[in-house]
């Protein structure tokens, strides 16, 4: 499937594969079906209009799409325009420095079970810190305020959470870093 | 404290999008020149982008698929005016996909589909303009035709927008009378020889309006017509003379 060709079958294939996950992520952030639909639509449209630079063989398409859904959802949530803030963006190094998507080799359900288990195994305050950032769109300073801990503590929790998640997934062969 | 020591602690927050814009820009500059932070960023980002996989999938409403498709078709037609014409691969049997209707009258005026569709409907289609004005005319990408109502449908109108490069057509209906219970409007494509092919069924909204997506190319057909037929699937051939129709040329 080469989306770069701009063919609609590729777009629909992508949609059929990832709409459920995209919509779930948007719903998790927004909790509102109408706005979640809009966020998902805009993310797919963004992929479509930038299709020339995408080729799913590089494997980054899903990550890119879900990241776009997340970013758009956070924009809606906080009433921001797309360019008013720092986006959680997929850097080119991630898309291109790996020959294959580590996720692509394994079925989605396996990956998700592993991620759920890994996130579930984090201490509650670490899990909360990364989830407030990813699904809530809060900055580390805002999270420090909300959870009434020093900023340095929030930084430490985020770092520990992602390091643990990373080694857990690597240990399961789900990450080829 | 060196730059590295100050920045290192915020790499995780950076890949989670949890830095303010200014901080993030500083981080970006630092990471470019710091192998250690750059490695950490790649590793931690791969963990960060796995976070959404924890969410349980939810099937979106079926209409979202059509919204995405139409928005994509419209965006492509308006943003890629000089793209080469799509290679025709239509074989003896025309590409025959289930047709579907879309809702565009949503409250979210900013929604991309509505926006691009509106731009399309008012004629701001770059492809058509470029095709008309440039020295070497590009092949037309968008063609527009009109359906005119007669008899009991005399107040109805349809604007056909043929997105040639995408092999789909949008028809913007207005002024359609409400249907009897169990009935649907059925769109027919009619060959030069007068043979009708079912192209779409739909039910207009309470204002008698609807944007209908026809997922087949118009080439090889001479006319489009609309009749009221039994729902939900419509008929295989018209059961009455059409009162809303127009030529595809
Ligand atoms: Zn550094």
Short mmCIF file of C-alpha atoms and ligand atoms in Angstrom, two decimals:
data_model
loop_
_atom_site.label_atom_id
_atom_site.label_comp_id
_atom_site.label_asym_id
_atom_site.label_seq_id
_atom_site.Cartn_x
_atom_site.Cartn_y
_atom_site.Cartn_z
CA UNK A 1 0.00 0.00 0.00
CA UNK A 2 1.59 3.21 -1.11
CA UNK A 3 -0.24 6.24 0.01
CA UNK A 4 2.17 8.45 -1.88
CA UNK A 5 0.37 7.52 -5.05
CA UNK A 6 -2.62 9.28 -3.55
CA UNK A 7 -4.95 6.48 -4.40
CA UNK A 8 -8.13 6.26 -2.47
CA UNK A 9 -7.96 2.54 -1.92
CA UNK A 10 -4.81 3.11 0.10
CA UNK A 11 -6.51 5.76 2.16
CA UNK A 12 -9.51 3.54 2.81
CA UNK A 13 -7.28 0.62 3.70
CA UNK A 14 -5.50 2.83 6.16
CA UNK A 15 -8.79 4.07 7.49
CA UNK A 16 -10.26 0.61 7.92
CA UNK A 17 -7.16 -0.52 9.75
CA UNK A 18 -6.72 2.39 12.12
CA UNK A 19 -10.02 4.25 12.43
CA UNK A 20 -10.96 2.31 15.57
CA UNK A 21 -7.69 3.12 17.30
CA UNK A 22 -7.72 6.72 16.04
CA UNK A 23 -11.25 7.30 17.24
CA UNK A 24 -10.51 5.70 20.60
CA UNK A 25 -7.49 7.97 21.13
CA UNK A 26 -9.54 11.04 20.19
CA UNK A 27 -12.33 9.93 22.51
CA UNK A 28 -9.86 9.35 25.32
CA UNK A 29 -8.58 12.91 24.95
CA UNK A 30 -11.86 14.66 24.16
CA UNK A 31 -14.63 12.49 25.57
CA UNK A 32 -16.93 13.95 22.92
CA UNK A 33 -18.00 11.91 19.88
CA UNK A 34 -18.54 14.87 17.56
CA UNK A 35 -15.20 16.48 18.20
CA UNK A 36 -13.48 13.10 18.18
CA UNK A 37 -14.84 12.52 14.66
CA UNK A 38 -13.52 15.89 13.57
CA UNK A 39 -10.09 15.19 15.02
CA UNK A 40 -9.88 11.82 13.29
CA UNK A 41 -11.03 13.26 10.00
CA UNK A 42 -8.49 16.06 10.14
CA UNK A 43 -5.69 13.64 10.94
CA UNK A 44 -6.53 11.45 7.96
CA UNK A 45 -6.87 14.53 5.79
CA UNK A 46 -3.44 15.68 6.95
CA UNK A 47 -1.93 12.37 5.92
CA UNK A 48 -3.75 12.54 2.62
CA UNK A 49 -2.64 16.05 1.74
CA UNK A 50 0.94 15.19 2.74
CA UNK A 51 0.76 11.83 1.06
CA UNK A 52 3.70 12.50 -1.23
CA UNK A 53 6.06 12.14 1.70
CA UNK A 54 4.54 8.95 3.05
CA UNK A 55 5.14 5.39 2.14
CA UNK A 56 3.80 2.82 4.53
CA UNK A 57 6.71 0.52 3.73
CA UNK A 58 8.72 2.76 5.98
CA UNK A 59 6.33 1.75 8.68
CA UNK A 60 5.89 5.06 10.39
CA UNK A 61 2.43 5.74 9.08
CA UNK A 62 0.48 4.43 12.01
CA UNK A 63 2.58 6.24 14.53
CA UNK A 64 2.35 9.39 12.47
CA UNK A 65 -1.40 9.07 12.12
CA UNK A 66 -2.07 8.40 15.80
CA UNK A 67 0.23 11.24 16.75
CA UNK A 68 -1.70 13.54 14.43
CA UNK A 69 -4.98 12.39 15.99
CA UNK A 70 -3.60 13.04 19.45
CA UNK A 71 -2.29 16.47 18.56
CA UNK A 72 -5.49 17.59 16.88
CA UNK A 73 -7.54 16.29 19.79
CA UNK A 74 -5.42 18.22 22.27
CA UNK A 75 -5.89 21.33 20.14
CA UNK A 76 -9.65 20.91 20.28
CA UNK A 77 -9.50 20.17 23.99
CA UNK A 78 -7.60 23.30 24.81
CA UNK A 79 -9.13 25.49 22.15
CA UNK A 80 -5.91 26.06 20.35
CA UNK A 81 -5.05 26.47 16.73
CA UNK A 82 -2.78 23.91 15.23
CA UNK A 83 0.24 26.18 15.26
CA UNK A 84 -0.11 27.83 18.61
CA UNK A 85 1.87 25.33 20.54
CA UNK A 86 4.58 22.79 20.55
CA UNK A 87 3.33 19.62 18.97
CA UNK A 88 4.30 16.19 19.98
CA UNK A 89 5.86 15.51 16.67
CA UNK A 90 7.39 12.60 14.99
CA UNK A 91 10.93 13.51 14.14
CA UNK A 92 12.38 12.36 10.84
CA UNK A 93 15.00 10.34 12.70
CA UNK A 94 12.29 8.08 14.01
CA UNK A 95 10.64 7.62 10.67
CA UNK A 96 13.76 6.97 8.68
CA UNK A 97 16.53 5.64 10.88
CA UNK A 98 14.84 2.27 11.20
CA UNK A 99 14.35 0.01 8.31
CA UNK A 100 11.15 -1.47 9.62
CA UNK A 101 8.49 -0.42 12.00
CA UNK A 102 9.04 -2.45 15.14
CA UNK A 103 5.28 -2.63 15.52
CA UNK A 104 4.52 -3.85 12.09
CA UNK A 105 5.91 -7.32 12.60
CA UNK A 106 3.60 -8.13 15.45
CA UNK A 107 -0.14 -8.17 15.46
CA UNK A 108 -1.83 -5.13 16.84
CA UNK A 109 -3.51 -7.05 19.64
CA UNK A 110 -0.22 -8.43 20.93
CA UNK A 111 1.34 -5.02 20.89
CA UNK A 112 -1.53 -3.55 22.72
CA UNK A 113 -1.63 -6.22 25.36
CA UNK A 114 2.08 -5.61 25.95
CA UNK A 115 1.67 -1.84 26.16
CA UNK A 116 -1.26 -2.18 28.53
CA UNK A 117 0.74 -4.50 30.73
CA UNK A 118 3.77 -2.23 30.63
CA UNK A 119 1.79 0.90 31.45
CA UNK A 120 -0.09 -0.99 34.15
CA UNK A 121 3.16 -2.02 35.78
CA UNK A 122 4.32 1.58 36.22
CA UNK A 123 3.98 3.19 39.64
CA UNK A 124 0.77 5.23 39.69
CA UNK A 125 2.48 8.62 39.88
CA UNK A 126 4.71 7.84 36.90
CA UNK A 127 1.78 6.58 34.85
CA UNK A 128 -0.20 9.67 35.77
CA UNK A 129 2.60 11.99 34.70
CA UNK A 130 2.93 10.55 31.19
CA UNK A 131 -0.83 10.21 30.73
CA UNK A 132 -1.50 13.79 31.74
CA UNK A 133 1.04 14.87 29.16
CA UNK A 134 0.00 12.53 26.34
CA UNK A 135 -3.78 12.40 26.75
CA UNK A 136 -4.28 15.65 28.65
CA UNK A 137 -1.87 17.83 26.72
CA UNK A 138 -0.50 19.35 29.90
CA UNK A 139 3.00 20.77 30.14
CA UNK A 140 5.39 19.51 32.76
CA UNK A 141 4.95 22.76 34.68
CA UNK A 142 1.16 22.37 34.66
CA UNK A 143 1.49 18.79 35.82
CA UNK A 144 3.74 19.90 38.68
CA UNK A 145 1.05 22.40 39.72
CA UNK A 146 -1.77 19.90 39.43
CA UNK A 147 -0.04 17.15 41.33
CA UNK A 148 1.59 19.54 43.82
CA UNK A 149 5.10 18.26 43.42
CA UNK A 150 8.29 20.06 42.34
CA UNK A 151 8.97 20.35 38.63
CA UNK A 152 12.09 18.25 39.01
CA UNK A 153 9.95 15.43 40.40
CA UNK A 154 7.66 15.55 37.36
CA UNK A 155 10.67 15.44 35.04
CA UNK A 156 12.02 12.46 36.93
CA UNK A 157 8.69 10.60 36.80
CA UNK A 158 8.33 11.12 33.07
CA UNK A 159 11.86 9.98 32.43
CA UNK A 160 11.51 6.89 34.60
CA UNK A 161 8.15 5.99 33.09
CA UNK A 162 9.38 6.19 29.51
CA UNK A 163 12.65 4.39 30.31
CA UNK A 164 10.73 1.54 31.94
CA UNK A 165 8.24 1.38 29.12
CA UNK A 166 11.08 1.35 26.65
CA UNK A 167 12.97 -1.47 28.32
CA UNK A 168 9.79 -3.46 28.84
CA UNK A 169 8.90 -3.25 25.17
CA UNK A 170 12.46 -3.94 24.09
CA UNK A 171 12.52 -6.97 26.36
CA UNK A 172 9.40 -8.23 24.62
CA UNK A 173 11.06 -7.79 21.25
CA UNK A 174 8.60 -5.03 20.41
CA UNK A 175 11.20 -2.34 19.99
CA UNK A 176 14.35 -2.75 17.99
CA UNK A 177 16.30 0.19 19.35
CA UNK B 1 25.88 23.60 35.04
CA UNK B 2 26.50 22.73 31.43
CA UNK B 3 23.85 23.02 28.79
CA UNK B 4 23.65 19.24 28.58
CA UNK B 5 23.03 18.77 32.27
CA UNK B 6 20.28 21.36 32.22
CA UNK B 7 18.58 19.85 29.18
CA UNK B 8 18.97 16.16 29.80
CA UNK B 9 16.29 16.08 32.48
CA UNK B 10 13.63 17.43 30.10
CA UNK B 11 14.10 15.07 27.18
CA UNK B 12 11.22 12.86 28.37
CA UNK B 13 8.93 15.85 28.74
CA UNK B 14 9.99 16.98 25.28
CA UNK B 15 9.07 13.75 23.53
CA UNK B 16 5.74 13.81 25.41
CA UNK B 17 5.00 17.28 24.06
CA UNK B 18 5.05 18.63 27.61
CA UNK B 19 7.43 21.55 27.09
CA UNK B 20 6.36 25.08 26.33
CA UNK B 21 7.14 26.27 22.83
CA UNK B 22 10.25 28.20 23.87
CA UNK B 23 11.64 25.35 25.95
CA UNK B 24 10.96 22.92 23.16
CA UNK B 25 12.84 25.06 20.66
CA UNK B 26 15.85 25.23 23.00
CA UNK B 27 15.66 21.48 23.38
CA UNK B 28 15.50 20.93 19.65
CA UNK B 29 18.62 23.00 19.14
CA UNK B 30 20.44 21.20 21.94
CA UNK B 31 19.45 17.72 20.77
CA UNK B 32 20.77 18.44 17.30
CA UNK B 33 24.23 18.94 18.72
CA UNK B 34 24.18 16.43 21.58
CA UNK B 35 24.60 12.77 20.72
CA UNK B 36 23.62 11.61 24.18
CA UNK B 37 20.34 13.56 24.30
CA UNK B 38 19.62 12.70 20.70
CA UNK B 39 19.88 8.98 21.44
CA UNK B 40 17.74 9.36 24.54
CA UNK B 41 15.12 11.25 22.56
CA UNK B 42 14.83 8.51 19.94
CA UNK B 43 14.57 5.80 22.60
CA UNK B 44 12.06 7.66 24.77
CA UNK B 45 9.98 8.81 21.83
CA UNK B 46 9.45 5.24 20.77
CA UNK B 47 8.05 4.57 24.21
CA UNK B 48 5.93 7.72 24.14
CA UNK B 49 4.30 6.88 20.82
CA UNK B 50 3.35 3.46 22.20
CA UNK B 51 1.18 5.08 24.89
CA UNK B 52 -1.97 5.34 22.72
CA UNK B 53 -1.90 1.59 22.12
CA UNK B 54 -3.15 1.13 25.65
CA UNK B 55 -6.55 2.54 24.62
CA UNK B 56 -9.39 0.14 23.80
CA UNK B 57 -10.50 0.51 20.18
CA UNK B 58 -13.87 2.12 19.55
CA UNK B 59 -15.64 1.80 16.20
CA UNK B 60 -16.39 5.28 14.91
CA UNK B 61 -19.78 6.03 13.34
CA UNK B 62 -20.01 4.68 9.78
CA UNK B 63 -20.48 8.18 8.35
CA UNK B 64 -16.94 9.13 9.35
CA UNK B 65 -15.50 6.89 6.64
CA UNK B 66 -17.45 8.78 3.99
CA UNK B 67 -16.54 12.13 5.49
CA UNK B 68 -12.87 11.20 5.32
CA UNK B 69 -13.18 9.96 1.76
CA UNK B 70 -14.97 13.05 0.53
CA UNK B 71 -12.67 15.41 2.36
CA UNK B 72 -9.68 13.64 0.86
CA UNK B 73 -11.09 13.72 -2.65
CA UNK B 74 -11.97 17.38 -2.39
CA UNK B 75 -8.65 18.35 -0.83
CA UNK B 76 -6.74 16.53 -3.51
CA UNK B 77 -8.66 18.20 -6.28
CA UNK B 78 -8.04 21.62 -4.85
CA UNK B 79 -4.43 21.24 -3.79
CA UNK B 80 -2.90 19.31 -6.64
CA UNK B 81 -3.97 21.16 -9.75
CA UNK B 82 -1.13 19.94 -11.92
CA UNK B 83 -1.03 16.31 -10.91
CA UNK B 84 -1.00 14.00 -13.89
CA UNK B 85 -4.35 12.60 -14.82
CA UNK B 86 -5.03 9.35 -13.14
CA UNK B 87 -4.30 6.36 -15.27
CA UNK B 88 -7.53 4.86 -16.45
CA UNK B 89 -7.67 1.22 -15.50
CA UNK B 90 -11.35 0.72 -16.00
CA UNK B 91 -11.83 -2.71 -17.48
CA UNK B 92 -14.82 -4.11 -19.30
CA UNK B 93 -16.77 -4.17 -16.06
CA UNK B 94 -16.87 -0.72 -14.54
CA UNK B 95 -15.56 -0.29 -11.03
CA UNK B 96 -18.68 -0.93 -9.06
CA UNK B 97 -18.53 -0.05 -5.44
CA UNK B 98 -21.34 0.31 -2.98
CA UNK B 99 -22.38 3.89 -2.98
CA UNK B 100 -22.94 5.89 0.10
CA UNK B 101 -24.22 9.16 1.29
CA UNK B 102 -22.58 11.63 3.56
CA UNK B 103 -23.73 14.16 6.06
CA UNK B 104 -22.20 17.56 5.70
CA UNK B 105 -24.65 19.63 7.66
CA UNK B 106 -22.79 19.19 10.91
CA UNK B 107 -22.43 21.82 13.54
CA UNK B 108 -18.67 21.78 13.39
CA UNK B 109 -18.30 24.39 10.74
CA UNK B 110 -14.55 24.13 10.95
CA UNK B 111 -14.57 20.50 10.02
CA UNK B 112 -12.34 20.03 7.07
CA UNK B 113 -14.81 18.11 4.96
CA UNK B 114 -17.39 20.83 5.16
CA UNK B 115 -14.81 23.47 4.45
CA UNK B 116 -13.23 21.91 1.43
CA UNK B 117 -16.55 20.72 0.15
CA UNK B 118 -17.94 24.21 0.41
CA UNK B 119 -14.92 25.62 -1.39
CA UNK B 120 -15.52 23.05 -4.05
CA UNK B 121 -19.18 23.83 -4.37
CA UNK B 122 -18.66 27.54 -4.80
CA UNK B 123 -16.21 26.88 -7.56
CA UNK B 124 -12.90 27.66 -5.90
CA UNK B 125 -11.30 24.68 -7.47
CA UNK B 126 -7.73 25.35 -8.38
CA UNK B 127 -7.62 22.55 -10.90
CA UNK B 128 -10.41 23.97 -12.96
CA UNK B 129 -8.98 27.47 -12.86
CA UNK B 130 -5.49 26.39 -13.75
CA UNK B 131 -6.83 24.26 -16.54
CA UNK B 132 -8.60 27.24 -18.01
CA UNK B 133 -5.87 29.84 -17.70
CA UNK B 134 -2.50 28.25 -18.15
CA UNK B 135 -0.67 28.30 -21.46
CA UNK B 136 -0.59 24.54 -21.76
CA UNK B 137 -3.97 23.59 -20.38
CA UNK B 138 -3.90 20.84 -17.79
CA UNK B 139 -6.49 18.13 -18.25
CA UNK B 140 -9.67 19.14 -16.48
CA UNK B 141 -9.90 17.64 -13.02
CA UNK B 142 -13.30 18.77 -12.00
CA UNK B 143 -16.41 18.99 -14.14
CA UNK B 144 -19.72 20.44 -13.05
CA UNK B 145 -23.19 19.69 -14.36
CA UNK B 146 -26.67 20.56 -13.24
CA UNK B 147 -29.77 18.51 -12.58
CA UNK B 148 -33.06 20.34 -13.07
CA UNK B 149 -36.36 19.33 -11.49
CA UNK B 150 -39.65 19.01 -13.34
CA UNK B 151 -43.23 18.23 -12.36
CA UNK B 152 -43.54 17.34 -8.69
CA UNK B 153 -39.78 17.89 -8.32
CA UNK B 154 -39.80 21.28 -10.01
CA UNK B 155 -38.34 22.94 -6.91
CA UNK B 156 -35.40 20.54 -6.79
CA UNK B 157 -31.87 21.11 -8.07
CA UNK B 158 -28.72 19.08 -8.15
CA UNK B 159 -25.15 20.18 -8.75
CA UNK B 160 -22.87 17.42 -9.95
CA UNK B 161 -19.19 17.77 -9.17
CA UNK B 162 -17.14 15.16 -10.97
CA UNK B 163 -13.75 14.70 -9.29
CA UNK B 164 -12.27 13.02 -12.28
CA UNK B 165 -8.90 12.21 -10.80
CA UNK B 166 -10.46 10.41 -7.91
CA UNK B 167 -13.09 8.50 -9.83
CA UNK B 168 -15.83 9.81 -7.58
CA UNK B 169 -18.60 12.32 -8.00
CA UNK B 170 -20.41 14.48 -5.49
CA UNK B 171 -23.97 15.54 -6.10
CA UNK B 172 -25.28 18.43 -4.03
CA UNK B 173 -29.08 18.19 -3.91
CA UNK B 174 -31.38 20.98 -2.78
CA UNK B 175 -35.12 21.46 -2.59
CA UNK B 176 -36.16 17.83 -2.66
CA UNK B 177 -39.64 17.07 -1.31
CA UNK B 178 -39.88 14.80 1.73
CA UNK B 179 -40.27 11.14 0.80
CA UNK B 180 -43.14 8.84 1.67
CA UNK B 181 -42.32 6.38 4.42
CA UNK B 182 -40.05 3.58 3.26
CA UNK B 183 -39.04 5.39 0.09
CA UNK B 184 -35.58 6.59 -0.95
CA UNK B 185 -34.31 8.74 -3.75
CA UNK B 186 -32.27 6.75 -6.22
CA UNK B 187 -29.63 8.22 -8.50
CA UNK B 188 -29.31 6.71 -11.99
CA UNK B 189 -26.55 7.01 -14.50
CA UNK B 190 -27.87 6.59 -18.01
CA UNK B 191 -25.85 5.41 -20.98
CA UNK B 192 -26.10 7.13 -24.39
CA UNK B 193 -28.25 4.15 -25.38
CA UNK B 194 -30.71 4.91 -22.59
CA UNK B 195 -29.81 2.09 -20.21
CA UNK B 196 -29.96 3.20 -16.55
CA UNK B 197 -27.52 1.97 -13.91
CA UNK B 198 -28.18 2.44 -10.21
CA UNK B 199 -25.57 4.78 -8.77
CA UNK B 200 -26.71 5.74 -5.27
CA UNK B 201 -29.65 5.85 -2.91
CA UNK B 202 -30.20 8.53 -0.31
CA UNK B 203 -32.71 10.28 1.91
CA UNK B 204 -32.48 14.07 2.07
CA UNK B 205 -32.38 15.96 5.35
CA UNK B 206 -35.37 17.87 6.68
CA UNK B 207 -34.52 20.80 4.40
CA UNK B 208 -34.59 18.60 1.34
CA UNK B 209 -30.80 18.78 0.98
CA UNK B 210 -28.11 16.14 0.73
CA UNK B 211 -24.61 15.72 -0.62
CA UNK B 212 -24.39 12.31 -2.21
CA UNK B 213 -21.20 10.51 -3.07
CA UNK B 214 -21.23 8.46 -6.26
CA UNK B 215 -18.26 6.11 -6.18
CA UNK B 216 -18.01 5.42 -9.87
CA UNK B 217 -16.64 7.34 -12.82
CA UNK B 218 -19.13 9.16 -15.01
CA UNK B 219 -17.33 8.32 -18.22
CA UNK B 220 -19.54 6.31 -20.55
CA UNK B 221 -22.73 7.87 -19.25
CA UNK B 222 -24.76 10.60 -20.89
CA UNK B 223 -27.24 11.61 -18.19
CA UNK B 224 -27.96 11.49 -14.52
CA UNK B 225 -31.51 11.17 -13.21
CA UNK B 226 -33.26 10.74 -9.88
CA UNK B 227 -36.41 8.80 -9.00
CA UNK B 228 -38.17 7.86 -5.77
CA UNK B 229 -37.97 4.11 -5.17
CA UNK B 230 -38.59 1.61 -2.40
CA UNK B 231 -36.00 1.72 0.38
CA UNK B 232 -33.66 0.90 1.75
CA UNK B 233 -31.83 -0.39 -1.31
CA UNK B 234 -33.75 1.15 -4.16
CA UNK B 235 -34.71 -0.60 -7.37
CA UNK B 236 -32.59 -2.26 -10.04
CA UNK B 237 -34.32 -0.19 -12.73
CA UNK B 238 -36.40 2.99 -12.45
CA UNK B 239 -40.09 2.30 -11.79
CA UNK B 240 -41.21 5.76 -12.95
CA UNK B 241 -40.09 8.49 -15.33
CA UNK B 242 -37.49 10.70 -13.68
CA UNK B 243 -38.50 14.25 -12.78
CA UNK B 244 -35.03 15.43 -11.86
CA UNK B 245 -32.33 14.97 -14.47
CA UNK B 246 -29.55 16.54 -16.47
CA UNK B 247 -26.92 15.86 -19.08
CA UNK B 248 -23.33 14.98 -18.21
CA UNK B 249 -21.84 17.22 -20.86
ZN1 LIG C 1 22.50 16.73 25.90
#
